[in-house]
CSV table of C-alpha atoms in Angstrom, one decimal:
chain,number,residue,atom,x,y,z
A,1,UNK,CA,18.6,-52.4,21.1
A,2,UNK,CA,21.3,-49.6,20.7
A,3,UNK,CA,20.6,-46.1,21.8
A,4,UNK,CA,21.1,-43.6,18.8
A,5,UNK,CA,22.7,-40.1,19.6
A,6,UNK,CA,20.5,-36.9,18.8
A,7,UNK,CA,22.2,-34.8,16.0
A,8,UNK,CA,23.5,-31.5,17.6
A,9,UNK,CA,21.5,-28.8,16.4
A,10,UNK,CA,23.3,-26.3,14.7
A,11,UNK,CA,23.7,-23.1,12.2
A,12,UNK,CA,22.1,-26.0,9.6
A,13,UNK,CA,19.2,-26.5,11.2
A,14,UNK,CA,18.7,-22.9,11.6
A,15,UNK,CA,18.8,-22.1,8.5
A,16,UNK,CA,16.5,-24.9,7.1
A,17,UNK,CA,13.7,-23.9,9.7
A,18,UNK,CA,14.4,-19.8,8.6
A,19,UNK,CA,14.3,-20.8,5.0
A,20,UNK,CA,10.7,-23.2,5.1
A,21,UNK,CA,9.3,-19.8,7.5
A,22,UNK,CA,10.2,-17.9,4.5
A,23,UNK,CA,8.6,-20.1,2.2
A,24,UNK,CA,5.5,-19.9,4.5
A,25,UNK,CA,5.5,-16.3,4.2
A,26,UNK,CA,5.4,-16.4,0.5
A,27,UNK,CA,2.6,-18.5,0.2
A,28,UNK,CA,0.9,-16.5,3.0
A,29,UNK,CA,0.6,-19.2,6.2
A,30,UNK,CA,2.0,-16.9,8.4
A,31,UNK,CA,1.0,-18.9,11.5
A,32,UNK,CA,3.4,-22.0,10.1
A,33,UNK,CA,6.1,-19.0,9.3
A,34,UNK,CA,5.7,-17.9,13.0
A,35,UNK,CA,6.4,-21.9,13.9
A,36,UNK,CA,8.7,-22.4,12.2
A,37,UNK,CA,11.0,-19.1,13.1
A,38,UNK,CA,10.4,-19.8,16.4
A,39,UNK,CA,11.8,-22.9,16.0
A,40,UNK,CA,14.8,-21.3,15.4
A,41,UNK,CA,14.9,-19.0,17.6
A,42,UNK,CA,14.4,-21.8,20.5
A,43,UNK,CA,17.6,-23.5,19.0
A,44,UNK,CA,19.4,-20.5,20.6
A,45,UNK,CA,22.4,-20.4,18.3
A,46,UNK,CA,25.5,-18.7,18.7
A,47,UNK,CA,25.3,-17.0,15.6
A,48,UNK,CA,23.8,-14.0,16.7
A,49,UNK,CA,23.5,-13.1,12.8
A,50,UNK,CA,21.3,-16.0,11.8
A,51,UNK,CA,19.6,-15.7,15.6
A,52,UNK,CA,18.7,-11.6,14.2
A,53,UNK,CA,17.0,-13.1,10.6
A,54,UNK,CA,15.4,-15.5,12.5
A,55,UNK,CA,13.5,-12.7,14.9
A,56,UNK,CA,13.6,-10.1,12.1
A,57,UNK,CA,11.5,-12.8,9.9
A,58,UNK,CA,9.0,-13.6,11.9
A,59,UNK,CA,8.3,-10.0,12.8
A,60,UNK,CA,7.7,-9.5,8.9
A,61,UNK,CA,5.3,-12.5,9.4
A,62,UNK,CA,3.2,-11.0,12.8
A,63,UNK,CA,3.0,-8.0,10.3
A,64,UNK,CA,1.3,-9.9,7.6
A,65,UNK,CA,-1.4,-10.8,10.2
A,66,UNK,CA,-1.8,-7.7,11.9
A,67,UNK,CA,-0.1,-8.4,14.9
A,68,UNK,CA,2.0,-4.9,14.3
A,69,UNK,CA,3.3,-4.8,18.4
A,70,UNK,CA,4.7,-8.1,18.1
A,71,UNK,CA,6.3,-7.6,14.8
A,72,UNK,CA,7.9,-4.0,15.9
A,73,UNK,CA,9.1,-6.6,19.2
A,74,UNK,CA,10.4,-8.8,16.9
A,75,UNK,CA,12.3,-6.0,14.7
A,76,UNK,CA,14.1,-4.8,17.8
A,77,UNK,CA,15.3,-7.8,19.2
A,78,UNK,CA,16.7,-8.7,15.9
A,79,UNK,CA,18.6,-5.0,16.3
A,80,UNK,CA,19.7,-6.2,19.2
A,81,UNK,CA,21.3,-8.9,18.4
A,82,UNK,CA,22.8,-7.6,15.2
A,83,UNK,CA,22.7,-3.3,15.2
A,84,UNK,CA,23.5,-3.0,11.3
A,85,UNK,CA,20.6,-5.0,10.8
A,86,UNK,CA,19.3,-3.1,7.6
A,87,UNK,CA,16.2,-5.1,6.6
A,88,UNK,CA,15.6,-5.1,10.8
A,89,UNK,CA,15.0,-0.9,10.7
A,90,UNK,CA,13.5,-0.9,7.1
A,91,UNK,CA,10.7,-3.7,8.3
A,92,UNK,CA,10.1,-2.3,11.9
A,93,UNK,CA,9.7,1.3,10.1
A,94,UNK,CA,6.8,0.0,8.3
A,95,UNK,CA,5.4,-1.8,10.8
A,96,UNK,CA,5.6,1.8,13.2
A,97,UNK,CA,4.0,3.6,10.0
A,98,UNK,CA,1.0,1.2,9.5
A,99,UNK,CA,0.4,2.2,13.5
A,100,UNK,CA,0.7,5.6,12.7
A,101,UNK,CA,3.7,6.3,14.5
A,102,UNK,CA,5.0,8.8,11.7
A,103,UNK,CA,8.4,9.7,13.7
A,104,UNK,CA,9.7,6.3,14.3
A,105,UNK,CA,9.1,4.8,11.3
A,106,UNK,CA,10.8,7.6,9.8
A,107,UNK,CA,13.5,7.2,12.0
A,108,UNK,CA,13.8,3.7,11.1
A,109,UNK,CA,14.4,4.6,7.6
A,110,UNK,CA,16.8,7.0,8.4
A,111,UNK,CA,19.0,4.6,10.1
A,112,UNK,CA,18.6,1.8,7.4
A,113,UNK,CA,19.7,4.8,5.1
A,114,UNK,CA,22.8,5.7,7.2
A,115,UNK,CA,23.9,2.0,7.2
A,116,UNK,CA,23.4,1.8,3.4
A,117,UNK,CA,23.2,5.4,1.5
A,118,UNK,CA,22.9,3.8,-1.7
A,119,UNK,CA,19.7,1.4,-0.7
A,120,UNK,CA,16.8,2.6,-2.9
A,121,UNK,CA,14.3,0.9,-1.0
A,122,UNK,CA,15.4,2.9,2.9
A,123,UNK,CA,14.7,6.2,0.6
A,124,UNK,CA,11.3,4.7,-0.9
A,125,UNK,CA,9.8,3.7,2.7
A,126,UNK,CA,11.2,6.9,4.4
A,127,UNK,CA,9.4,8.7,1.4
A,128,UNK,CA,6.0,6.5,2.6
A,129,UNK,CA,6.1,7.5,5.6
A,130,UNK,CA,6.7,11.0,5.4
A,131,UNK,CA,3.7,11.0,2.8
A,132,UNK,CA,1.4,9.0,5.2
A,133,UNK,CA,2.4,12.1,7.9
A,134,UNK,CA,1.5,14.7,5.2
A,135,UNK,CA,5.0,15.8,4.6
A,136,UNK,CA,5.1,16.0,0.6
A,137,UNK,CA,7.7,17.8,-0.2
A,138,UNK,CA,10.1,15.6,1.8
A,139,UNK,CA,8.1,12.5,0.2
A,140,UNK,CA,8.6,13.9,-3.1
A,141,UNK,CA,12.2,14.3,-2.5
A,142,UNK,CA,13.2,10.7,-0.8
A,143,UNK,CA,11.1,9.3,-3.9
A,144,UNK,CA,13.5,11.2,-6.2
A,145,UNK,CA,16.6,9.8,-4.8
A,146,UNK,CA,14.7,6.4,-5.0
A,147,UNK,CA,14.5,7.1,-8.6
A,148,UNK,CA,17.8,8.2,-9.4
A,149,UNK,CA,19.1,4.7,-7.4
A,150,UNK,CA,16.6,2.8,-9.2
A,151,UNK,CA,15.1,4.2,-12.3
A,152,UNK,CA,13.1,1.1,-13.5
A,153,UNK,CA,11.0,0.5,-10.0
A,154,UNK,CA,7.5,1.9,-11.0
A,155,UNK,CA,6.3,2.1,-7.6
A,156,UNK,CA,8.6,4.8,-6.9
A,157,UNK,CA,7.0,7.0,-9.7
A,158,UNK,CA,3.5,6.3,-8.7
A,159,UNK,CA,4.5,7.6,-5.5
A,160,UNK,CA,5.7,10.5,-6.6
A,161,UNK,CA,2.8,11.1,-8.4
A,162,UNK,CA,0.6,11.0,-5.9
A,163,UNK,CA,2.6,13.0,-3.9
A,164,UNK,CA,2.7,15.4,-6.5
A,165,UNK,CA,-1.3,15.3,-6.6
A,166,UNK,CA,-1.6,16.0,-3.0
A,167,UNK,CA,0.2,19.0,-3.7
A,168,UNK,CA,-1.9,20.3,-6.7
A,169,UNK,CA,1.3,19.6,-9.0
A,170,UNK,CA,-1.0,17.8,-11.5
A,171,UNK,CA,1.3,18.1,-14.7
A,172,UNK,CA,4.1,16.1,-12.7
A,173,UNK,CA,1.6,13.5,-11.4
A,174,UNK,CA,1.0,12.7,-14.9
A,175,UNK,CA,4.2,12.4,-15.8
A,176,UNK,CA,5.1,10.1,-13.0
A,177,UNK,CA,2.0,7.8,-13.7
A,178,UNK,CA,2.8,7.7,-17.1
A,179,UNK,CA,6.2,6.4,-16.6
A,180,UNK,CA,4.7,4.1,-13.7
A,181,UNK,CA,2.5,3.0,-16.2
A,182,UNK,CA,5.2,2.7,-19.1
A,183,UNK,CA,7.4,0.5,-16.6
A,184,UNK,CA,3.9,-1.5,-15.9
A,185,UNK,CA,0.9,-1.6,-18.3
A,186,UNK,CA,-1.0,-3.5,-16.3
A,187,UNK,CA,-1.2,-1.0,-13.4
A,188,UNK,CA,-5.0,-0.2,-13.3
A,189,UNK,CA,-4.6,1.8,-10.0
A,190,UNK,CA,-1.5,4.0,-12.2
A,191,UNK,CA,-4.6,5.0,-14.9
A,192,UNK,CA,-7.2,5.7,-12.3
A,193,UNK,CA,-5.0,7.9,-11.0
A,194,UNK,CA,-3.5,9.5,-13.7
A,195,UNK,CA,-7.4,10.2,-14.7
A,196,UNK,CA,-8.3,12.0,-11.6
A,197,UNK,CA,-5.1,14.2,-12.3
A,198,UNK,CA,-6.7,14.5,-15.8
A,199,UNK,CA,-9.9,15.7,-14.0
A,200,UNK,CA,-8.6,18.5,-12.3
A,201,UNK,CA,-7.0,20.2,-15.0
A,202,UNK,CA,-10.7,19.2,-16.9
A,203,UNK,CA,-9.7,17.2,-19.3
A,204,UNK,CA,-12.3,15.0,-19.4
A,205,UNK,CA,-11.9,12.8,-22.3
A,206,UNK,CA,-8.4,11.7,-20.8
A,207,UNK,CA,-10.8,10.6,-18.0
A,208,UNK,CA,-12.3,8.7,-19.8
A,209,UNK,CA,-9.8,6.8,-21.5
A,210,UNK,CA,-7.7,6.7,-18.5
A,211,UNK,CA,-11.0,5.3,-16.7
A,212,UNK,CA,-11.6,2.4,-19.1
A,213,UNK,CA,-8.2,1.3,-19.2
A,214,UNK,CA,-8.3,0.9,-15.6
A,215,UNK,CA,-11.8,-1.1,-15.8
A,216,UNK,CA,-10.4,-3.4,-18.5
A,217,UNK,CA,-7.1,-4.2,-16.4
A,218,UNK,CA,-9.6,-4.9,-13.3
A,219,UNK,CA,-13.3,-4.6,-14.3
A,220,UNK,CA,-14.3,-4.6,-10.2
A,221,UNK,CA,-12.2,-1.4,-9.5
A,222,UNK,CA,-15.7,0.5,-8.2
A,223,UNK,CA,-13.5,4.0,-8.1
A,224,UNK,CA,-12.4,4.0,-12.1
A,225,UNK,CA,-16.5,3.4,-12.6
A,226,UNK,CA,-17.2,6.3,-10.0
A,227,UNK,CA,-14.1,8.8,-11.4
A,228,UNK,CA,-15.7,8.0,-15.0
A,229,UNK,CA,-18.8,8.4,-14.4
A,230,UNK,CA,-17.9,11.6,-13.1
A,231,UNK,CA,-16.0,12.3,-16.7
A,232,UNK,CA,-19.3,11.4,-18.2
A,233,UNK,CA,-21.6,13.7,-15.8
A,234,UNK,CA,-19.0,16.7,-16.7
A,235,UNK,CA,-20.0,15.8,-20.4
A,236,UNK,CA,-23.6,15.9,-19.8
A,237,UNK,CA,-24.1,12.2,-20.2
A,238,UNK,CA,-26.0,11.8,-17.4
A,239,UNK,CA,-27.6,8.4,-18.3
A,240,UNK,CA,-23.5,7.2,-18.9
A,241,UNK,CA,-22.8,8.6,-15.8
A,242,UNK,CA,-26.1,7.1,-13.9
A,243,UNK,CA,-25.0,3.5,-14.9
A,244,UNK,CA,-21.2,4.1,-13.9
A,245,UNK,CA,-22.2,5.3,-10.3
A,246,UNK,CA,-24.4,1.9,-10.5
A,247,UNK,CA,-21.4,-0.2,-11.3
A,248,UNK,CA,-19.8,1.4,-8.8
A,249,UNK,CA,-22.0,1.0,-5.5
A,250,UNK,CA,-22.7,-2.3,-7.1
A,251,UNK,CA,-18.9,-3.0,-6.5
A,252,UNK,CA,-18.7,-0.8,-3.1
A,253,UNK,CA,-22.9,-0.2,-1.7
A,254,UNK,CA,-21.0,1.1,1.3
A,255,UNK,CA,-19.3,4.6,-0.4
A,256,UNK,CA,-21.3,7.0,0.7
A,257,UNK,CA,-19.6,9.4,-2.4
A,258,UNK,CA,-21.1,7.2,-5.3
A,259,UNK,CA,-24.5,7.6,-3.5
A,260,UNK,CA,-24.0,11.1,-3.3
A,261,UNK,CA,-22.5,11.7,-7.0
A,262,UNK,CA,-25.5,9.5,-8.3
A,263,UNK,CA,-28.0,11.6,-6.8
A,264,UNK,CA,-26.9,14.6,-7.8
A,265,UNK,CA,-27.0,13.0,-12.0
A,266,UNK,CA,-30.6,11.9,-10.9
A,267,UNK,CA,-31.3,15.4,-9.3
A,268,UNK,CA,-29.6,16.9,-12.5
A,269,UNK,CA,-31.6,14.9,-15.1
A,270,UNK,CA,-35.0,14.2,-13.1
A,271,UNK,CA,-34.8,16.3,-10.7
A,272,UNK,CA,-35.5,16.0,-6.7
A,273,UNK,CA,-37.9,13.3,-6.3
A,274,UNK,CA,-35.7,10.9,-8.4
A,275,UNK,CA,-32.6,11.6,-5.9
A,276,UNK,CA,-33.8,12.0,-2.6
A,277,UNK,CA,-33.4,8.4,-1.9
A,278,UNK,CA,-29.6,8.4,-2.5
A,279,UNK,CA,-29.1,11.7,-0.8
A,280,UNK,CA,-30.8,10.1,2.0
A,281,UNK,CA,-28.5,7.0,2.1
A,282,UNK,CA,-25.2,9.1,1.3
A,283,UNK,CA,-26.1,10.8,4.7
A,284,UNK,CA,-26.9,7.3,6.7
A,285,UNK,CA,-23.6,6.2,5.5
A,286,UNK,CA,-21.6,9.5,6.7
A,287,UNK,CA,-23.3,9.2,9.6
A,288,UNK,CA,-22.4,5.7,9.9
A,289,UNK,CA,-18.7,6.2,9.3
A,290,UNK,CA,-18.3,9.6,11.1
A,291,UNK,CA,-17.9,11.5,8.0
A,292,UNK,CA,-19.3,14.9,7.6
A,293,UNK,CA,-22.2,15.4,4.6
């Protein structure tokens, strides 16, 4: 019987294992991505180009699982091995933001930006980040330059808006989740919010349309029931607003707020002996979470 000769591994079968992790990734089997890029990387190729997507991929796939220190391990070997590795800097950025490690992840943007000063998406995760550390203004500025590069992502405008929120800037939070919302209809999270910037200038009818919206895009979104419910409360509908906060902690019967904001409809309409019981589990809850009543 003849011996047969291995095929050489080469650039090819690099590729093809880099390209079925990928696939994995997408269909979110991130331990078979992990295989499979490590496969690669074990090939040890000469390209030290293909051997950087190869580590920079699977880093994106620890991330998926949670396993932030290895992905951020991952991100800077593929630096290593190619420095002007874009995706490398943008994807370990994120990783050091969902740690909370504000600084790096910024300065991970920052470098992906400096290879690339036209890449929308270095100015959009450097405006994350700087949002996440409770730096708006600079948010609000990087999301701006994410617009102007890419005027059709809504994400970027939902951003902004809530950027704008967090600074009491309620009129420009609309507008940005209306255009969020004009780019994607379907954006239930765009109308809650844009209702609880309707809210605090007390307009509470927008609430309320803003509110149902949302529950019709995604009827299990327990925070459009609590926000209009509180809409409804503001009215003096306290029986609407009773059976939103009931939707609500039936959705989420571990938010402590609903509990709280039901209570005080009960208190309002029935007085104390009807609310006591929710005031007393808002408080068990706090306490539970470490919040203060």
């Amino acid at each position: 019987m003849s011996r047969q000769k291995t095929k050489p591994r080469n650039a090819a079968d690099i590729i093809a294992y880099i390209n079925r992790g990928k696939d994995h990734t997408k269909r979110g089997d991130f331990e078979a991505a992990i295989a499979d890029h490590t496969k690669a990387i074990e090939i040890n190729p000469n390209d030290a180009v293909l051997y950087s997507i190869a580590y920079s991929n699977r880093g994106v796939a620890y991330a998926e699982k949670g396993d932030l220190d290895s992905a951020i391990a991952d991100h800077a070997k593929a630096i290593e091995f190619n420095p002007n590795s874009i995706a490398a800097y943008i994807n370990r950025g994120s990783a050091y933001a969902q740690k909370g490690d504000f600084e790096a992840a910024i300065a991970d943007h920052t470098k992906a930006i400096e290879l690339d000063p036209n890449l929308d998406v270095g100015y959009y995760t450097r405006g994350v980040a700087y949002a996440q550390k409770g730096d708006f203004e600079a948010a609000i500025a990087d999301y701006s330059k994410a617009i102007a590069l890419d005027p059709n992502d809504p994400d970027a405008y939902f951003n902004r808006g809530v950027a704008y929120a967090e600074k009491g800037d309620f009129d420009d939070a609309i507008a940005d989740y209306s255009k969020a919302i004009a780019l994607d209809p379907n954006d239930a999270k765009a109308y809650c919010n844009r209702g609880s910037a309707y809210a605090q200038k007390g307009d509470f009818d927008k609430v309320i349309a803003d509110c149902s919206k949302a529950i019709e895009i995604n009827p299990n979104d327990a925070v459009s029931h609590q926000n209009r419910g509180g809409a409804y409360f503001q009215k003096g509908d306290l029986d609407g607003a009773i059976a939103e906060y009931n939707k609500s902690i039936e959705i989420d019967p571990n938010d402590a707020i609903a509990y709280r904001n039901r209570a005080d409809a009960y208190f309002k309409r029935d007085g104390f002996a009807a609310a006591v019981e929710d005031y007393r589990k808002a408080l068990e809850l706090e306490e539970a979470s470490g919040e203060e009543s």
